[in-house]
Coordinates of C-alpha atoms in Angstrom, one line a residue:
X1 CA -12.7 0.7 -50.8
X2 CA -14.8 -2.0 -51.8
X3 CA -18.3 -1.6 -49.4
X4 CA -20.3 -4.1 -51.5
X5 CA -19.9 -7.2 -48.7
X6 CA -20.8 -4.8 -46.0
X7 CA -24.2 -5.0 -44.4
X8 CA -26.4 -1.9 -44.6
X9 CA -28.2 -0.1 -42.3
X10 CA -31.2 -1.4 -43.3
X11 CA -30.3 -5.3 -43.2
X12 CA -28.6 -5.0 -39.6
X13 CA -32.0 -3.4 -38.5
X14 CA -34.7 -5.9 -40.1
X15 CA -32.4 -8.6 -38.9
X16 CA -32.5 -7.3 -35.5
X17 CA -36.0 -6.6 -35.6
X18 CA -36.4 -10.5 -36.8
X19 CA -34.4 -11.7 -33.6
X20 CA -36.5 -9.8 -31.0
X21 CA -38.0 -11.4 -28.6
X22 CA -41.3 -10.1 -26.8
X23 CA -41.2 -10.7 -23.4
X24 CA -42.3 -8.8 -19.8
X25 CA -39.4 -6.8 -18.6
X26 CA -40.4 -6.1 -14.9
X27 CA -37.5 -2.8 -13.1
X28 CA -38.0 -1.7 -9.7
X29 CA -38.3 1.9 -9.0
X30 CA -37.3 3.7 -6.2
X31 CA -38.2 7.5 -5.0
X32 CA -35.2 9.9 -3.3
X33 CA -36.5 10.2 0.4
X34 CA -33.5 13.0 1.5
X35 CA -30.2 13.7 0.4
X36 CA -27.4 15.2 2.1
X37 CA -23.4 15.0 3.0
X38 CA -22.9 12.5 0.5
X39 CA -25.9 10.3 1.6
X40 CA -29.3 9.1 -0.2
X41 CA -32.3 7.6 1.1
X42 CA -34.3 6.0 -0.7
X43 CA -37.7 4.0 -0.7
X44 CA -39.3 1.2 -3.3
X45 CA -36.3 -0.7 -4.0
X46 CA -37.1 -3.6 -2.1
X47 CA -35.0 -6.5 -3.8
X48 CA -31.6 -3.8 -3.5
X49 CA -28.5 -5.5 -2.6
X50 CA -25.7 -4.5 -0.5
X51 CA -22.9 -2.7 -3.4
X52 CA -25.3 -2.5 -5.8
X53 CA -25.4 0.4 -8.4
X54 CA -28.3 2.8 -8.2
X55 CA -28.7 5.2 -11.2
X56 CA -31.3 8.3 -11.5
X57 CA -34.1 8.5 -13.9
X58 CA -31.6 10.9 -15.7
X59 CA -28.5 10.0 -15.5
X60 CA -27.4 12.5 -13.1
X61 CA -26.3 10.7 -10.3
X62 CA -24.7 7.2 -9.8
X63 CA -24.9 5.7 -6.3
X64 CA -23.7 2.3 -4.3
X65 CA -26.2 0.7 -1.7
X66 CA -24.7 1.2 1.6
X67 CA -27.3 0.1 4.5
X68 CA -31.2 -1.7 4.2
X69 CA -33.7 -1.1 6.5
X70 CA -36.9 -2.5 6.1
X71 CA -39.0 0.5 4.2
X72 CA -35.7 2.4 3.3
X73 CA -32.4 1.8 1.3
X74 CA -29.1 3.9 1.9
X75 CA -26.8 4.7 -0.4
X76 CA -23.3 6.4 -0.7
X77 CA -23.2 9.1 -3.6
X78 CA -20.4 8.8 -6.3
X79 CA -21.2 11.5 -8.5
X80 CA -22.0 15.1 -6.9
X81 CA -24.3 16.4 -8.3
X82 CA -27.1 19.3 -7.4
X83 CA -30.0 17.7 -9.9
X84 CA -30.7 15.4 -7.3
X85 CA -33.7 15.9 -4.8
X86 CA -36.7 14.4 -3.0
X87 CA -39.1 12.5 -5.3
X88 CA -36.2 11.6 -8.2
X89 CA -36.4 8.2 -9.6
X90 CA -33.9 5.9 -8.9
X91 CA -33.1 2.3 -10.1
X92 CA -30.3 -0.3 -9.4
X93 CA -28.9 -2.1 -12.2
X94 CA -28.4 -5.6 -10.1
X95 CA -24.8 -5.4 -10.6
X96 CA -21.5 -4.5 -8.2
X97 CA -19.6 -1.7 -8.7
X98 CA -16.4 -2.0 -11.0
X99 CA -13.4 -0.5 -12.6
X100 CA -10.8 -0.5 -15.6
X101 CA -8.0 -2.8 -14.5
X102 CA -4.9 -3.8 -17.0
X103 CA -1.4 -2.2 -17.7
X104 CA -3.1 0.6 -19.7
X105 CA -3.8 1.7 -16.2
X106 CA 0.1 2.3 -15.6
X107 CA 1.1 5.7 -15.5
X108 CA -1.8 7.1 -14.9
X109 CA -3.6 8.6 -11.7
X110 CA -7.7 7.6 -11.4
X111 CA -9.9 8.4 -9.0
X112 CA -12.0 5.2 -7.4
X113 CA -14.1 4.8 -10.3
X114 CA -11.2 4.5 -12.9
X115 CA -12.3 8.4 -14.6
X116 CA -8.7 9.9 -15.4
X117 CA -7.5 12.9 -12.7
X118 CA -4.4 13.3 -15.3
X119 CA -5.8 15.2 -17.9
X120 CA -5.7 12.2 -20.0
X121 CA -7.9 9.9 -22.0
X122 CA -10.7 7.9 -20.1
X123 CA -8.1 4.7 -19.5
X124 CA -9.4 2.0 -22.4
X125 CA -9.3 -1.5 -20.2
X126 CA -10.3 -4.3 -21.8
X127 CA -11.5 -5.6 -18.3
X128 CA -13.3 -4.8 -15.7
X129 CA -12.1 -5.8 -11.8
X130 CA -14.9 -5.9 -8.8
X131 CA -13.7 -3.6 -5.9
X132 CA -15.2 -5.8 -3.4
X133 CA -13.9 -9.5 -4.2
X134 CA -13.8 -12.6 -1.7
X135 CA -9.9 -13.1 -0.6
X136 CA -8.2 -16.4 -2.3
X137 CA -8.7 -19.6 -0.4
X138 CA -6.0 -21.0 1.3
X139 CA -5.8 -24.1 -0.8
X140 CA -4.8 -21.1 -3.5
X141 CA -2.2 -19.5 -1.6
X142 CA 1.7 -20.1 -1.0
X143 CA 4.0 -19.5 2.1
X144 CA 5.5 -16.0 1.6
X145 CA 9.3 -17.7 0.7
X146 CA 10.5 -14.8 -2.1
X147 CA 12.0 -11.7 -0.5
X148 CA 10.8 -8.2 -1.2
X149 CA 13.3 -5.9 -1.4
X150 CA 12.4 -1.9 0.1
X151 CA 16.3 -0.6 -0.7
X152 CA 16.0 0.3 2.8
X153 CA 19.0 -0.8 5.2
X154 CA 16.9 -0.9 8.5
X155 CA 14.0 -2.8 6.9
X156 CA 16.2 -5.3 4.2
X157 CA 18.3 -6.3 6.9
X158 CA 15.9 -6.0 10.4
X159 CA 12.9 -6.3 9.0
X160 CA 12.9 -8.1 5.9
X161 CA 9.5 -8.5 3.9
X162 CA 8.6 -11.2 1.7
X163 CA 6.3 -11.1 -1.4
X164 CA 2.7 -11.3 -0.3
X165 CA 3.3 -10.0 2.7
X166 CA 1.1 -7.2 4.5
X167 CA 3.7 -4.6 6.9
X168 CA 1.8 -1.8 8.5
X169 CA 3.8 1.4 8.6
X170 CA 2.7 2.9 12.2
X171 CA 3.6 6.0 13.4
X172 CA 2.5 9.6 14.0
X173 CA 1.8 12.4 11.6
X174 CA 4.8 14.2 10.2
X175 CA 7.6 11.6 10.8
X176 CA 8.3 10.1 7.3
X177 CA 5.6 7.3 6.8
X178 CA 5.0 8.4 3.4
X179 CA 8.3 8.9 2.6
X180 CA 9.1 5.5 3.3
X181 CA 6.5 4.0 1.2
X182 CA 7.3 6.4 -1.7
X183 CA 11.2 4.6 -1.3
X184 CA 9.7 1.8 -1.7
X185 CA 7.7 1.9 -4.6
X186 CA 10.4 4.0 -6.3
X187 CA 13.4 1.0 -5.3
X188 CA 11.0 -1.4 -7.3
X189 CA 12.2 0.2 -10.8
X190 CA 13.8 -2.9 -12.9
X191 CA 12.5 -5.2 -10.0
X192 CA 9.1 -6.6 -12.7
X193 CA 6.7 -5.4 -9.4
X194 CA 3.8 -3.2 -11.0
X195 CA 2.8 -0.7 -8.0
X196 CA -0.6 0.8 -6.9
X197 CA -0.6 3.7 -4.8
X198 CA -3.7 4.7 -3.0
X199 CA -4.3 8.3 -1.5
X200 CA -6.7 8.7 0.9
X201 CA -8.1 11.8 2.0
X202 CA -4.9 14.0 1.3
X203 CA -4.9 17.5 1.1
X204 CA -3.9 18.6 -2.8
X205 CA -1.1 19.6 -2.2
X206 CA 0.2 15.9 -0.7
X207 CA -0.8 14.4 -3.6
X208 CA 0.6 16.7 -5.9
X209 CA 4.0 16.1 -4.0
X210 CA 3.4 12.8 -4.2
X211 CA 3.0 12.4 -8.1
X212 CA 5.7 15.3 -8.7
X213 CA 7.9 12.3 -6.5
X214 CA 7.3 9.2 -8.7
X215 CA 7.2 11.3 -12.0
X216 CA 11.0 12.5 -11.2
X217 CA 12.0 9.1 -10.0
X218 CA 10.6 7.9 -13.3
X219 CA 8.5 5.5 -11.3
X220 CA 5.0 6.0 -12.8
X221 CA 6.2 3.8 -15.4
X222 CA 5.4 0.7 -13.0
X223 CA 2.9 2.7 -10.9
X224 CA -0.9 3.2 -10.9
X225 CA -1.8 6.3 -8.5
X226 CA -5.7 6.2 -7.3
X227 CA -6.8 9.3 -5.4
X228 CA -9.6 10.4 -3.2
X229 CA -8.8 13.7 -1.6
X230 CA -9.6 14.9 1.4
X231 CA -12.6 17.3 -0.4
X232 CA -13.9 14.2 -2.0
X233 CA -17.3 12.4 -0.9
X234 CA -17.0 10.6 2.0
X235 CA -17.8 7.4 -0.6
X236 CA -14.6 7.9 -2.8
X237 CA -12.7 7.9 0.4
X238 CA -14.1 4.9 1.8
X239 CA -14.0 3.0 -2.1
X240 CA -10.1 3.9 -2.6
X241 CA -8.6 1.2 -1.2
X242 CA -11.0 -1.3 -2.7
X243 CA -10.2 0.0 -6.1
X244 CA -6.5 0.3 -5.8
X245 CA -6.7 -3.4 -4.6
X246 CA -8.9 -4.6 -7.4
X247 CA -5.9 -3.2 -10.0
X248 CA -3.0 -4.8 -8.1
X249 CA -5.3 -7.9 -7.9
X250 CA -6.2 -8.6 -11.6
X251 CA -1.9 -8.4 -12.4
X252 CA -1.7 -10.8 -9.4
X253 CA -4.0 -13.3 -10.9
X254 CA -1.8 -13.0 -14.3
X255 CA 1.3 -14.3 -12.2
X256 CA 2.7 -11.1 -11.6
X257 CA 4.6 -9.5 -8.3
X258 CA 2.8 -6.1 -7.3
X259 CA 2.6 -4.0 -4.6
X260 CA -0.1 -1.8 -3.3
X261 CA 0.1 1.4 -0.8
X262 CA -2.6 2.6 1.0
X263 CA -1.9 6.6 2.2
X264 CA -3.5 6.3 4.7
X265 CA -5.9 3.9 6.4
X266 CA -6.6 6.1 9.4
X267 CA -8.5 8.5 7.2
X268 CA -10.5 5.5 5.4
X269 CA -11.6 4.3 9.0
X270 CA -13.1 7.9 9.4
X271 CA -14.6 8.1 6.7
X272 CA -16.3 4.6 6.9
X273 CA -17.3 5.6 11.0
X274 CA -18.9 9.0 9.1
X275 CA -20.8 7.0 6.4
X276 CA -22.0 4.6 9.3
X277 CA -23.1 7.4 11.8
X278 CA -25.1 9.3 8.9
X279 CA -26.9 5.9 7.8
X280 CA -27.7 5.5 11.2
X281 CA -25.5 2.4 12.5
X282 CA -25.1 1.7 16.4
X283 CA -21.5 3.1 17.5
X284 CA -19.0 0.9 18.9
X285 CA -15.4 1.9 20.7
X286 CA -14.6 5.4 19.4
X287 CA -17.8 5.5 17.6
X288 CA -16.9 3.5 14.9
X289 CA -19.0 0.8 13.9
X290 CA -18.6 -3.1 14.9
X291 CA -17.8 -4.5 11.5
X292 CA -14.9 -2.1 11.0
X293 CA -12.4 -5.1 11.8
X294 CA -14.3 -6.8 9.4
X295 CA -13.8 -4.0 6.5
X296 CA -9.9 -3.6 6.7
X297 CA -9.0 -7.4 7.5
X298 CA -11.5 -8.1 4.1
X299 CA -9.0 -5.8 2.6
X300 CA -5.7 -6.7 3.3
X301 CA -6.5 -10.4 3.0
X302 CA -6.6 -10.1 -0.6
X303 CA -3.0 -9.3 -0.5
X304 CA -1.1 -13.0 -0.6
X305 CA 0.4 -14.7 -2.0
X306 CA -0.5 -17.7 -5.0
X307 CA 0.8 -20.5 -5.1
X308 CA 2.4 -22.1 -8.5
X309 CA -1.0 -23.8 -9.4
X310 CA -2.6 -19.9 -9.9
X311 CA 0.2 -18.8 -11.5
X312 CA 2.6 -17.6 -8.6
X313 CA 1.5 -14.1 -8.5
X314 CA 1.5 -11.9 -5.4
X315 CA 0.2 -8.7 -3.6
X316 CA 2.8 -7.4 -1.1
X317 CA 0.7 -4.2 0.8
X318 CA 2.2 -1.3 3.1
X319 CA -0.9 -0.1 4.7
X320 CA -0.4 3.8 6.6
X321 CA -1.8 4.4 10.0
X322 CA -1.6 7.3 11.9
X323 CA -1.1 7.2 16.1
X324 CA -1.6 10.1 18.3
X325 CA 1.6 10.7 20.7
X326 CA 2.8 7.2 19.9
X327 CA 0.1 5.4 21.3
X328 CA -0.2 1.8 18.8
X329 CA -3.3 0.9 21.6
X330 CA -5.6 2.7 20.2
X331 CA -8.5 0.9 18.4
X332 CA -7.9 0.9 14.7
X333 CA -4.1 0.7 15.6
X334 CA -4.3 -2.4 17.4
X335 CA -6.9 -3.9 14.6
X336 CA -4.3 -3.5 12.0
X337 CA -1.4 -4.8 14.0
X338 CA -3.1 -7.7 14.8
X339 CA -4.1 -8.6 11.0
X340 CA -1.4 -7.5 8.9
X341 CA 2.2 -10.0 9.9
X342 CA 4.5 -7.2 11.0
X343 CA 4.5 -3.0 11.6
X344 CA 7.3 -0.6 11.0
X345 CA 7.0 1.5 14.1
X346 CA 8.4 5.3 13.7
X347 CA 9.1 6.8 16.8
X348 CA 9.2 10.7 17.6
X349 CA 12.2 11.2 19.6
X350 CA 14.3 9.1 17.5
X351 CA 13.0 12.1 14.5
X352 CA 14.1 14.8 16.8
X353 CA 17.4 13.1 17.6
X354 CA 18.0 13.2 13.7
X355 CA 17.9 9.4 13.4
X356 CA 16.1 8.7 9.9
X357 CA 14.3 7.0 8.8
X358 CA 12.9 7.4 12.5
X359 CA 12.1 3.6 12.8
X360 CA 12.1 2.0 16.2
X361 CA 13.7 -1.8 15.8
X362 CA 12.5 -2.3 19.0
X363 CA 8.6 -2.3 18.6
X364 CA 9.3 -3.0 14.5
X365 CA 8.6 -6.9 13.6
X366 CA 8.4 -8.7 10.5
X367 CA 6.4 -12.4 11.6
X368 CA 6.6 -13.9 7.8
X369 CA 9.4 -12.4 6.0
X370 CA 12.5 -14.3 7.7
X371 CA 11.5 -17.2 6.4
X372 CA 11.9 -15.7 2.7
X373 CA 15.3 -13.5 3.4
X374 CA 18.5 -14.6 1.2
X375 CA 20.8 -16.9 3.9
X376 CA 23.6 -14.9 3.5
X377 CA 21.9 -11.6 4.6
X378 CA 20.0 -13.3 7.0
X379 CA 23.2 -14.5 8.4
X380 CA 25.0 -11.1 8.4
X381 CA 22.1 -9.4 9.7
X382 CA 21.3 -11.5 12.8
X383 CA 25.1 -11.0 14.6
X384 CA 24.5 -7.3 13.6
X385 CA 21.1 -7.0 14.8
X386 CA 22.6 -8.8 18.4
X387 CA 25.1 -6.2 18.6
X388 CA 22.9 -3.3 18.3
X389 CA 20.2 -4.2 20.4
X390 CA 22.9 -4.8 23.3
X391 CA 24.4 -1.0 22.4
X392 CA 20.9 -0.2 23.2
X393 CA 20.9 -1.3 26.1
X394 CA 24.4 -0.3 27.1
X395 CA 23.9 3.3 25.8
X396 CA 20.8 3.6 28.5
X397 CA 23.5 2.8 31.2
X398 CA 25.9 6.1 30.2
X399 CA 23.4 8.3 31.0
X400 CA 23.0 7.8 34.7
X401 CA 27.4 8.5 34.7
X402 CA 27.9 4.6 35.2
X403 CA 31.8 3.6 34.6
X404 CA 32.6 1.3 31.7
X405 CA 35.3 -0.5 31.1
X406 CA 37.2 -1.3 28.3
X407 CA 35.3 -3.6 26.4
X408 CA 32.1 -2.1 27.2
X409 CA 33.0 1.5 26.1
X410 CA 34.4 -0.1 22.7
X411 CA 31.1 -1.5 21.9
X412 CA 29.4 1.4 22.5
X413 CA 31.5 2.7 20.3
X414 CA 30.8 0.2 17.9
X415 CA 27.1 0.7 18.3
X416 CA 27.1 4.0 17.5
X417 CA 29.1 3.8 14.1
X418 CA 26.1 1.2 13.3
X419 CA 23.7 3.7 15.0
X420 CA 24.9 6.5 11.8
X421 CA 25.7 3.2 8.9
X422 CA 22.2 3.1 9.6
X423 CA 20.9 6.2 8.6
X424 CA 19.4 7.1 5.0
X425 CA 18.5 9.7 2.9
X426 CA 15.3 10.4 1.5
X427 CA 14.6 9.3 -2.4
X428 CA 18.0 7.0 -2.3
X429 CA 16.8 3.1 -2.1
X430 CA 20.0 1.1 -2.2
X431 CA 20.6 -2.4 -3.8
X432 CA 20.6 -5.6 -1.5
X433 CA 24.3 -6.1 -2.4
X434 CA 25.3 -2.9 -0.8
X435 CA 23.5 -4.1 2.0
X436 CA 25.7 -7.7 2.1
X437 CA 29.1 -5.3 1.3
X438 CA 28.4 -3.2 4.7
X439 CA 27.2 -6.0 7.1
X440 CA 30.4 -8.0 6.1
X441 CA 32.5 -4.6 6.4
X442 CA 30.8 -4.3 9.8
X443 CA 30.6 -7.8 11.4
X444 CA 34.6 -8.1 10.6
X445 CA 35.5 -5.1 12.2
X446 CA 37.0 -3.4 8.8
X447 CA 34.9 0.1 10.0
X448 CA 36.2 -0.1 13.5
X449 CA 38.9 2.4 12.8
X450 CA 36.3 5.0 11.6
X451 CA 35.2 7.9 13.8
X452 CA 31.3 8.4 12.9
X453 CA 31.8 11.8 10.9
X454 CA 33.7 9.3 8.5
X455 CA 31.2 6.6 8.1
X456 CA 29.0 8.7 4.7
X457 CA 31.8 8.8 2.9
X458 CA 32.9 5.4 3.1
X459 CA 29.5 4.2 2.5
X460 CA 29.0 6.4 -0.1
X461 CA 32.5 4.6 -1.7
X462 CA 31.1 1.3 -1.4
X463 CA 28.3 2.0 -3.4
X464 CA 30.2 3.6 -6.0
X465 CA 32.4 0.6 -5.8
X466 CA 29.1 -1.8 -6.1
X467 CA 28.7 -0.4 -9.9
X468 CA 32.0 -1.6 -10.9
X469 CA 31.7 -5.3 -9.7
X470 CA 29.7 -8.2 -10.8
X471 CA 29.4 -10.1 -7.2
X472 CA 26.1 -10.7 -6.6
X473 CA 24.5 -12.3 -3.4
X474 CA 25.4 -16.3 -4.6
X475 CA 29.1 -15.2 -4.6
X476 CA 31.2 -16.6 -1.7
X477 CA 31.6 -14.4 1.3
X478 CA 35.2 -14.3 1.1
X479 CA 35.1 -12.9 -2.3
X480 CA 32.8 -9.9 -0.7
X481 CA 35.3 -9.3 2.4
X482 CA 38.6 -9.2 -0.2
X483 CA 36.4 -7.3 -2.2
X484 CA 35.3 -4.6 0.7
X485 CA 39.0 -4.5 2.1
X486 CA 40.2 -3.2 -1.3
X487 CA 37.4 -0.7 -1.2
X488 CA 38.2 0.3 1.9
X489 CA 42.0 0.5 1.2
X490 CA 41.8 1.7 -1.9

């Protein structure tokens, strides 16, 4: 190897000794007050800004200002540490806190800060994305017109989503919210939508599960998993959802689809009302502080999205919130509902009646994603969505031993062979054109004859039927109904 054009060690130094400039540098320095639970205080940092990295004297600790007061600066901790006490040194650095964001990121599962929980390699990004960004203007943004498909029946058909749109997943704990969203993420394989999803103050053992889920699924391809577990400072909790939103946003500004989860929101709110409370914030409605609409709706209004001009990209989000006996009027419930455009309510008696996924149509609502649904499902859906909601309302009547006649009694029964068509497995998304092969098999009466023990089975021929066929939703609807009969008959 020919080292003869290289520079030496000795000409990079005298050159850089050369190009020095001799000038005042001025750093503030600030002195540890008290630490505790996750919290510094700290004095003699008088120009500190709110999110901006603090750093000991020796490296020990890294911190993100929190709260100013006028003699004292509070900061969240992001590195535990037991070096740090009263009298250490502090200094800020007069930038925001950041992480690695690119595709290098896929497959891999961070904590907030980007540093690998995998066992891995420290993730090599060539970028950096700030957790805490200002949404996208309006004049940037698009009307949500592209549908998002979840490869769930109740939701693709019901509820449908659109791409850039925020759904809140409402329920309480134990009824299959997480499930849901794992579906969802897993029914995005082949679909070009890069996924984030955030874990928020889970016990191990959840996210464990969780990973163990989209590993099998082969969905970590496509997937980005950021966790802060319940045992983490109460800072990682509240930065998760910031930093799984900074990933999903850098691929949005490249033009691409992604979707972001956030496991659960309910535990960021506590742990943002715990921060707030130990920095010494007035309490508000449940103790939690005033501005805490103003944290989550600064969140999800980053998801959008772009319009053509800024390359068409988009952030659909599925944010989790826990409810206590089905109450949605609670305070963080309600602030949710009323900034995301649509919840998916799960209701507990429909879990114990063994209806699953355990999703109420009746308090579920999607405001934005009609407008993006294919017209042909959209079609198809609304005469079967009228016939269910009147079975509802019919079924109530049966209980109190009213008489029914004939036409009555056979809708019911027609309602509840939709009541079991609607039913779905865990871990089984299923393709929109299955969805258009059993609303046509539905609204034209070719399940009538079934009893509902006999429903799964046909289903389950349809979809096997699906593989062999190249219709796809542009092809006429009379091709799909000759197409279902021979199924059917077959």
């Amino acid at each position: 190897m020919d080292l003869s054009n290289r520079p030496s060690l000795i000409d990079k130094t005298r050159q850089r000794i050369e190009d020095y400039q001799f000038q005042i540098r001025v750093s503030e320095q600030g002195q540890v007050v008290s630490v505790g639970d996750g919290i510094i205080w700290i004095k003699g940092l008088p120009t500190a800004a709110i999110d901006e990295i603090l750093i000991s004297v020796d490296g020990c600790c890294i911190a993100m200002v929190f709260h100013l007061m006028e003699d004292l600066v509070g900061a969240i901790m992001l590195v535990q540490t037991k070096k740090l006490k009263a009298g250490t040194a502090m200094f800020h650095l007069k930038r925001a806190l950041s992480l690695p964001v690119g595709d290098k990121l896929l497959g891999r599962v961070i904590d907030p800060l980007g540093n690998p929980l995998d066992g891995g390699e420290v993730p090599q990004c060539e970028e950096q994305g700030l957790l805490d960004m200002l949404s996208p203007p309006i004049i940037h943004r698009d009307f949500v017109n592209r549908p998002f498909y979840t490869g769930n029946k109740i939701i693709d058909n019901l509820i449908p989503m659109g791409k850039g749109q925020r759904e809140l997943i409402i329920g309480d704990n134990g009824l299959g919210k997480s499930s849901l969203a794992i579906d969802v993420v897993i029914n995005q394989k082949n679909q070009n939508v890069r996924c984030v999803y955030v874990l928020i103050g889970q016990k191990r053992s959840t996210v464990s599960n969780t990973i163990q889920l989209l590993k099998e699924a082969n969905a970590l391809d496509y997937t980005t998993i950021v966790v802060a577990q319940a045992t983490a400072l109460p800072g990682f909790l509240y930065l998760a959802p910031f930093a799984g939103c900074a990933i999903a946003e850098h691929w949005m500004n490249k033009g691409l689809d992604t979707l972001v989860v956030y496991d659960d929101l309910s535990a960021h709110a506590n742990s943002y009302r715990e921060l707030s409370l130990l920095l010494r914030r007035p309490p508000g409605r449940e103790a939690f502080p005033a501005d805490i609409f103003y944290l989550h709706s600064r969140l999800l209004e980053r998801s959008t999205c772009l319009s053509a001009e800024m390359g068409g990209g988009s952030m659909t989000t599925l944010p989790i919130i826990e409810t206590k006996e089905g109450e949605i009027a609670t305070y963080i419930p309600t602030n949710l509902i009323s900034i995301t455009d649509g919840q998916i309510f799960f209701d507990e008696k429909l879990f114990s009646s063994g209806f699953l996924p355990a999703i109420d149509i009746t308090k579920s609502v999607s405001r934005v994603g009609g407008k993006a649904q294919h017209p042909q499902i959209k079609k198809e859906a609304g005469r079967m969505k009228l016939d269910y909601m009147q079975f509802l309302d019919l079924e109530i009547f049966t209980r109190f031993g009213a008489r029914l006649d004939a036409k009555m009694q056979k809708q019911i029964q027609k309602g509840r062979l939709l009541r079991e068509i609607l039913k779905q497995d865990r871990l089984s998304p299923l393709p929109i054109e299955f969805q258009q092969a059993w609303l046509i098999a539905y609204n034209d009466g070719l399940l009538d004859p079934l009893t509902v023990e006999e429903i799964p089975p046909v289903l389950k021929k349809i979809e096997q039927e699906l593989k062999k066929t190249d219709l796809t939703l542009g092809s006429s609807r009379e091709q799909w109904k000759n197409a279902v009969k021979s199924w059917l008959n077959g």
